Amino acid sequence: MLIKYVGHSCFKIRDNETGYSIMLDPYKDGSVAGYGKIVDSASEVLCSHEHDDHFGAEHIKLEPMDESPFEVTWIDTWHDPEKGALRGPNRIYMITSKKTGE
């Protein structure tokens, strides 16, 4: 498994054997000062919440792949201590390899 830092809060996780990849929290163009446009592709895209600096899935080219080698589970949380009243909901993803459990 390869984990690549893309920028801001965006990471790409790739399975070395299958090439399947997950892009996490890509940002929209111009939403994060100092970071350029993301030019990349992935098998799937996961966004933790709908703020522009975490919700730029439209900028990622989707690569159709076979079944994911990853198991993705999540916990729904709030983005603020006011149960989402200020900044809305948030989702924390847990991603493990189906082969190794890591």
mmCIF file with all atom_site columns, C-alpha atoms in Angstrom:
data_model
loop_
_atom_site.group_PDB
_atom_site.id
_atom_site.type_symbol
_atom_site.label_atom_id
_atom_site.label_alt_id
_atom_site.label_comp_id
_atom_site.label_asym_id
_atom_site.label_entity_id
_atom_site.label_seq_id
_atom_site.pdbx_PDB_ins_code
_atom_site.Cartn_x
_atom_site.Cartn_y
_atom_site.Cartn_z
_atom_site.occupancy
_atom_site.B_iso_or_equiv
_atom_site.pdbx_formal_charge
_atom_site.auth_seq_id
_atom_site.auth_comp_id
_atom_site.auth_asym_id
_atom_site.auth_atom_id
_atom_site.pdbx_PDB_model_num
ATOM 1   C CA . MET A 1 1   ? 0.000   0.000  0.000   1.00 0.00 ? 1   MET A CA 1
ATOM 2   C CA . LEU A 1 2   ? 1.276   3.467  -0.890  1.00 0.00 ? 2   LEU A CA 1
ATOM 3   C CA . ILE A 1 3   ? 0.011   6.599  0.859   1.00 0.00 ? 3   ILE A CA 1
ATOM 4   C CA . LYS A 1 4   ? 0.764   9.821  -1.014  1.00 0.00 ? 4   LYS A CA 1
ATOM 5   C CA . TYR A 1 5   ? 0.296   13.315 0.394   1.00 0.00 ? 5   TYR A CA 1
ATOM 6   C CA . VAL A 1 6   ? -1.315  15.456 -2.317  1.00 0.00 ? 6   VAL A CA 1
ATOM 7   C CA . GLY A 1 7   ? -1.740  18.733 -0.404  1.00 0.00 ? 7   GLY A CA 1
ATOM 8   C CA . HIS A 1 8   ? -3.747  20.441 2.358   1.00 0.00 ? 8   HIS A CA 1
ATOM 9   C CA . SER A 1 9   ? -5.892  17.557 3.721   1.00 0.00 ? 9   SER A CA 1
ATOM 10  C CA . CYS A 1 10  ? -5.785  15.465 0.551   1.00 0.00 ? 10  CYS A CA 1
ATOM 11  C CA . PHE A 1 11  ? -4.160  12.026 0.463   1.00 0.00 ? 11  PHE A CA 1
ATOM 12  C CA . LYS A 1 12  ? -4.167  9.234  -2.107  1.00 0.00 ? 12  LYS A CA 1
ATOM 13  C CA . ILE A 1 13  ? -4.033  5.587  -0.992  1.00 0.00 ? 13  ILE A CA 1
ATOM 14  C CA . ARG A 1 14  ? -3.023  3.048  -3.646  1.00 0.00 ? 14  ARG A CA 1
ATOM 15  C CA . ASP A 1 15  ? -2.925  -0.737 -3.549  1.00 0.00 ? 15  ASP A CA 1
ATOM 16  C CA . ASN A 1 16  ? 0.395   -1.769 -5.120  1.00 0.00 ? 16  ASN A CA 1
ATOM 17  C CA . GLU A 1 17  ? -0.887  -5.068 -6.532  1.00 0.00 ? 17  GLU A CA 1
ATOM 18  C CA . THR A 1 18  ? -4.118  -3.963 -8.197  1.00 0.00 ? 18  THR A CA 1
ATOM 19  C CA . GLY A 1 19  ? -3.480  -0.248 -8.765  1.00 0.00 ? 19  GLY A CA 1
ATOM 20  C CA . TYR A 1 20  ? -6.821  0.548  -7.114  1.00 0.00 ? 20  TYR A CA 1
ATOM 21  C CA . SER A 1 21  ? -6.697  3.937  -5.415  1.00 0.00 ? 21  SER A CA 1
ATOM 22  C CA . ILE A 1 22  ? -8.773  6.123  -3.118  1.00 0.00 ? 22  ILE A CA 1
ATOM 23  C CA . MET A 1 23  ? -8.443  9.912  -3.087  1.00 0.00 ? 23  MET A CA 1
ATOM 24  C CA . LEU A 1 24  ? -9.344  11.463 0.271   1.00 0.00 ? 24  LEU A CA 1
ATOM 25  C CA . ASP A 1 25  ? -10.559 15.047 0.660   1.00 0.00 ? 25  ASP A CA 1
ATOM 26  C CA . PRO A 1 26  ? -9.456  16.637 -2.615  1.00 0.00 ? 26  PRO A CA 1
ATOM 27  C CA . TYR A 1 27  ? -9.827  20.412 -2.490  1.00 0.00 ? 27  TYR A CA 1
ATOM 28  C CA . LYS A 1 28  ? -11.564 22.558 -5.111  1.00 0.00 ? 28  LYS A CA 1
ATOM 29  C CA . ASP A 1 29  ? -9.392  24.743 -7.334  1.00 0.00 ? 29  ASP A CA 1
ATOM 30  C CA . GLY A 1 30  ? -8.553  28.019 -5.613  1.00 0.00 ? 30  GLY A CA 1
ATOM 31  C CA . SER A 1 31  ? -9.980  26.996 -2.237  1.00 0.00 ? 31  SER A CA 1
ATOM 32  C CA . VAL A 1 32  ? -6.638  26.633 -0.451  1.00 0.00 ? 32  VAL A CA 1
ATOM 33  C CA . ALA A 1 33  ? -4.093  29.441 -0.671  1.00 0.00 ? 33  ALA A CA 1
ATOM 34  C CA . GLY A 1 34  ? -0.701  28.255 -1.877  1.00 0.00 ? 34  GLY A CA 1
ATOM 35  C CA . TYR A 1 35  ? -1.914  24.988 -3.413  1.00 0.00 ? 35  TYR A CA 1
ATOM 36  C CA . GLY A 1 36  ? -2.273  24.490 -7.149  1.00 0.00 ? 36  GLY A CA 1
ATOM 37  C CA . LYS A 1 37  ? -4.897  22.582 -9.048  1.00 0.00 ? 37  LYS A CA 1
ATOM 38  C CA . ILE A 1 38  ? -5.073  18.848 -8.381  1.00 0.00 ? 38  ILE A CA 1
ATOM 39  C CA . VAL A 1 39  ? -4.485  16.918 -11.601 1.00 0.00 ? 39  VAL A CA 1
ATOM 40  C CA . ASP A 1 40  ? -4.900  13.269 -10.684 1.00 0.00 ? 40  ASP A CA 1
ATOM 41  C CA . SER A 1 41  ? -7.113  10.212 -10.994 1.00 0.00 ? 41  SER A CA 1
ATOM 42  C CA . ALA A 1 42  ? -8.412  7.565  -8.592  1.00 0.00 ? 42  ALA A CA 1
ATOM 43  C CA . SER A 1 43  ? -10.706 4.564  -8.459  1.00 0.00 ? 43  SER A CA 1
ATOM 44  C CA . GLU A 1 44  ? -12.907 6.276  -5.880  1.00 0.00 ? 44  GLU A CA 1
ATOM 45  C CA . VAL A 1 45  ? -13.083 9.571  -4.006  1.00 0.00 ? 45  VAL A CA 1
ATOM 46  C CA . LEU A 1 46  ? -14.099 10.066 -0.369  1.00 0.00 ? 46  LEU A CA 1
ATOM 47  C CA . CYS A 1 47  ? -14.818 13.487 1.139   1.00 0.00 ? 47  CYS A CA 1
ATOM 48  C CA . SER A 1 48  ? -15.125 14.073 4.872   1.00 0.00 ? 48  SER A CA 1
ATOM 49  C CA . HIS A 1 49  ? -17.413 17.089 4.580   1.00 0.00 ? 49  HIS A CA 1
ATOM 50  C CA . GLU A 1 50  ? -18.795 19.577 2.077   1.00 0.00 ? 50  GLU A CA 1
ATOM 51  C CA . HIS A 1 51  ? -16.422 22.529 2.536   1.00 0.00 ? 51  HIS A CA 1
ATOM 52  C CA . ASP A 1 52  ? -14.537 23.561 -0.615  1.00 0.00 ? 52  ASP A CA 1
ATOM 53  C CA . ASP A 1 53  ? -11.148 22.662 0.861   1.00 0.00 ? 53  ASP A CA 1
ATOM 54  C CA . HIS A 1 54  ? -12.314 19.016 1.298   1.00 0.00 ? 54  HIS A CA 1
ATOM 55  C CA . PHE A 1 55  ? -14.996 18.570 -1.380  1.00 0.00 ? 55  PHE A CA 1
ATOM 56  C CA . GLY A 1 56  ? -13.402 18.762 -4.844  1.00 0.00 ? 56  GLY A CA 1
ATOM 57  C CA . ALA A 1 57  ? -14.307 15.311 -6.126  1.00 0.00 ? 57  ALA A CA 1
ATOM 58  C CA . GLU A 1 58  ? -15.201 16.766 -9.525  1.00 0.00 ? 58  GLU A CA 1
ATOM 59  C CA . HIS A 1 59  ? -11.501 17.527 -10.095 1.00 0.00 ? 59  HIS A CA 1
ATOM 60  C CA . ILE A 1 60  ? -10.481 13.861 -9.859  1.00 0.00 ? 60  ILE A CA 1
ATOM 61  C CA . LYS A 1 61  ? -10.726 11.682 -12.961 1.00 0.00 ? 61  LYS A CA 1
ATOM 62  C CA . LEU A 1 62  ? -12.344 8.372  -11.995 1.00 0.00 ? 62  LEU A CA 1
ATOM 63  C CA . GLU A 1 63  ? -10.605 5.192  -13.179 1.00 0.00 ? 63  GLU A CA 1
ATOM 64  C CA . PRO A 1 64  ? -13.042 2.278  -13.427 1.00 0.00 ? 64  PRO A CA 1
ATOM 65  C CA . MET A 1 65  ? -11.517 -0.682 -11.578 1.00 0.00 ? 65  MET A CA 1
ATOM 66  C CA . ASP A 1 66  ? -12.551 -4.091 -10.335 1.00 0.00 ? 66  ASP A CA 1
ATOM 67  C CA . GLU A 1 67  ? -13.568 -4.662 -6.733  1.00 0.00 ? 67  GLU A CA 1
ATOM 68  C CA . SER A 1 68  ? -11.791 -2.549 -4.167  1.00 0.00 ? 68  SER A CA 1
ATOM 69  C CA . PRO A 1 69  ? -8.995  -4.239 -2.198  1.00 0.00 ? 69  PRO A CA 1
ATOM 70  C CA . PHE A 1 70  ? -9.862  -1.903 0.685   1.00 0.00 ? 70  PHE A CA 1
ATOM 71  C CA . GLU A 1 71  ? -12.529 -2.082 3.338   1.00 0.00 ? 71  GLU A CA 1
ATOM 72  C CA . VAL A 1 72  ? -13.929 1.367  4.103   1.00 0.00 ? 72  VAL A CA 1
ATOM 73  C CA . THR A 1 73  ? -15.877 2.055  7.266   1.00 0.00 ? 73  THR A CA 1
ATOM 74  C CA . TRP A 1 74  ? -16.718 5.394  8.832   1.00 0.00 ? 74  TRP A CA 1
ATOM 75  C CA . ILE A 1 75  ? -17.923 7.277  11.853  1.00 0.00 ? 75  ILE A CA 1
ATOM 76  C CA . ASP A 1 76  ? -20.285 10.204 11.366  1.00 0.00 ? 76  ASP A CA 1
ATOM 77  C CA . THR A 1 77  ? -19.322 13.127 13.580  1.00 0.00 ? 77  THR A CA 1
ATOM 78  C CA . TRP A 1 78  ? -19.888 16.868 13.809  1.00 0.00 ? 78  TRP A CA 1
ATOM 79  C CA . HIS A 1 79  ? -17.481 19.491 12.477  1.00 0.00 ? 79  HIS A CA 1
ATOM 80  C CA . ASP A 1 80  ? -17.941 21.655 15.583  1.00 0.00 ? 80  ASP A CA 1
ATOM 81  C CA . PRO A 1 81  ? -18.777 21.283 19.289  1.00 0.00 ? 81  PRO A CA 1
ATOM 82  C CA . GLU A 1 82  ? -22.319 22.550 18.630  1.00 0.00 ? 82  GLU A CA 1
ATOM 83  C CA . LYS A 1 83  ? -23.370 19.248 16.970  1.00 0.00 ? 83  LYS A CA 1
ATOM 84  C CA . GLY A 1 84  ? -22.944 20.678 13.481  1.00 0.00 ? 84  GLY A CA 1
ATOM 85  C CA . ALA A 1 85  ? -24.865 23.911 14.068  1.00 0.00 ? 85  ALA A CA 1
ATOM 86  C CA . LEU A 1 86  ? -21.829 26.013 13.105  1.00 0.00 ? 86  LEU A CA 1
ATOM 87  C CA . ARG A 1 87  ? -19.950 23.967 10.481  1.00 0.00 ? 87  ARG A CA 1
ATOM 88  C CA . GLY A 1 88  ? -22.127 20.951 9.676   1.00 0.00 ? 88  GLY A CA 1
ATOM 89  C CA . PRO A 1 89  ? -21.514 17.201 9.708   1.00 0.00 ? 89  PRO A CA 1
ATOM 90  C CA . ASN A 1 90  ? -18.185 15.439 9.266   1.00 0.00 ? 90  ASN A CA 1
ATOM 91  C CA . ARG A 1 91  ? -17.219 11.852 8.427   1.00 0.00 ? 91  ARG A CA 1
ATOM 92  C CA . ILE A 1 92  ? -14.117 10.042 9.653   1.00 0.00 ? 92  ILE A CA 1
ATOM 93  C CA . TYR A 1 93  ? -13.021 7.206  7.339   1.00 0.00 ? 93  TYR A CA 1
ATOM 94  C CA . MET A 1 94  ? -11.164 4.077  8.402   1.00 0.00 ? 94  MET A CA 1
ATOM 95  C CA . ILE A 1 95  ? -9.520  2.300  5.472   1.00 0.00 ? 95  ILE A CA 1
ATOM 96  C CA . THR A 1 96  ? -7.937  -1.134 5.791   1.00 0.00 ? 96  THR A CA 1
ATOM 97  C CA . SER A 1 97  ? -6.550  -3.667 3.350   1.00 0.00 ? 97  SER A CA 1
ATOM 98  C CA . LYS A 1 98  ? -8.881  -6.640 2.812   1.00 0.00 ? 98  LYS A CA 1
ATOM 99  C CA . LYS A 1 99  ? -5.747  -8.797 2.334   1.00 0.00 ? 99  LYS A CA 1
ATOM 100 C CA . THR A 1 100 ? -3.792  -7.892 5.452   1.00 0.00 ? 100 THR A CA 1
ATOM 101 C CA . GLY A 1 101 ? -6.315  -6.158 7.706   1.00 0.00 ? 101 GLY A CA 1
ATOM 102 C CA . GLU A 1 102 ? -3.895  -3.248 8.105   1.00 0.00 ? 102 GLU A CA 1
#
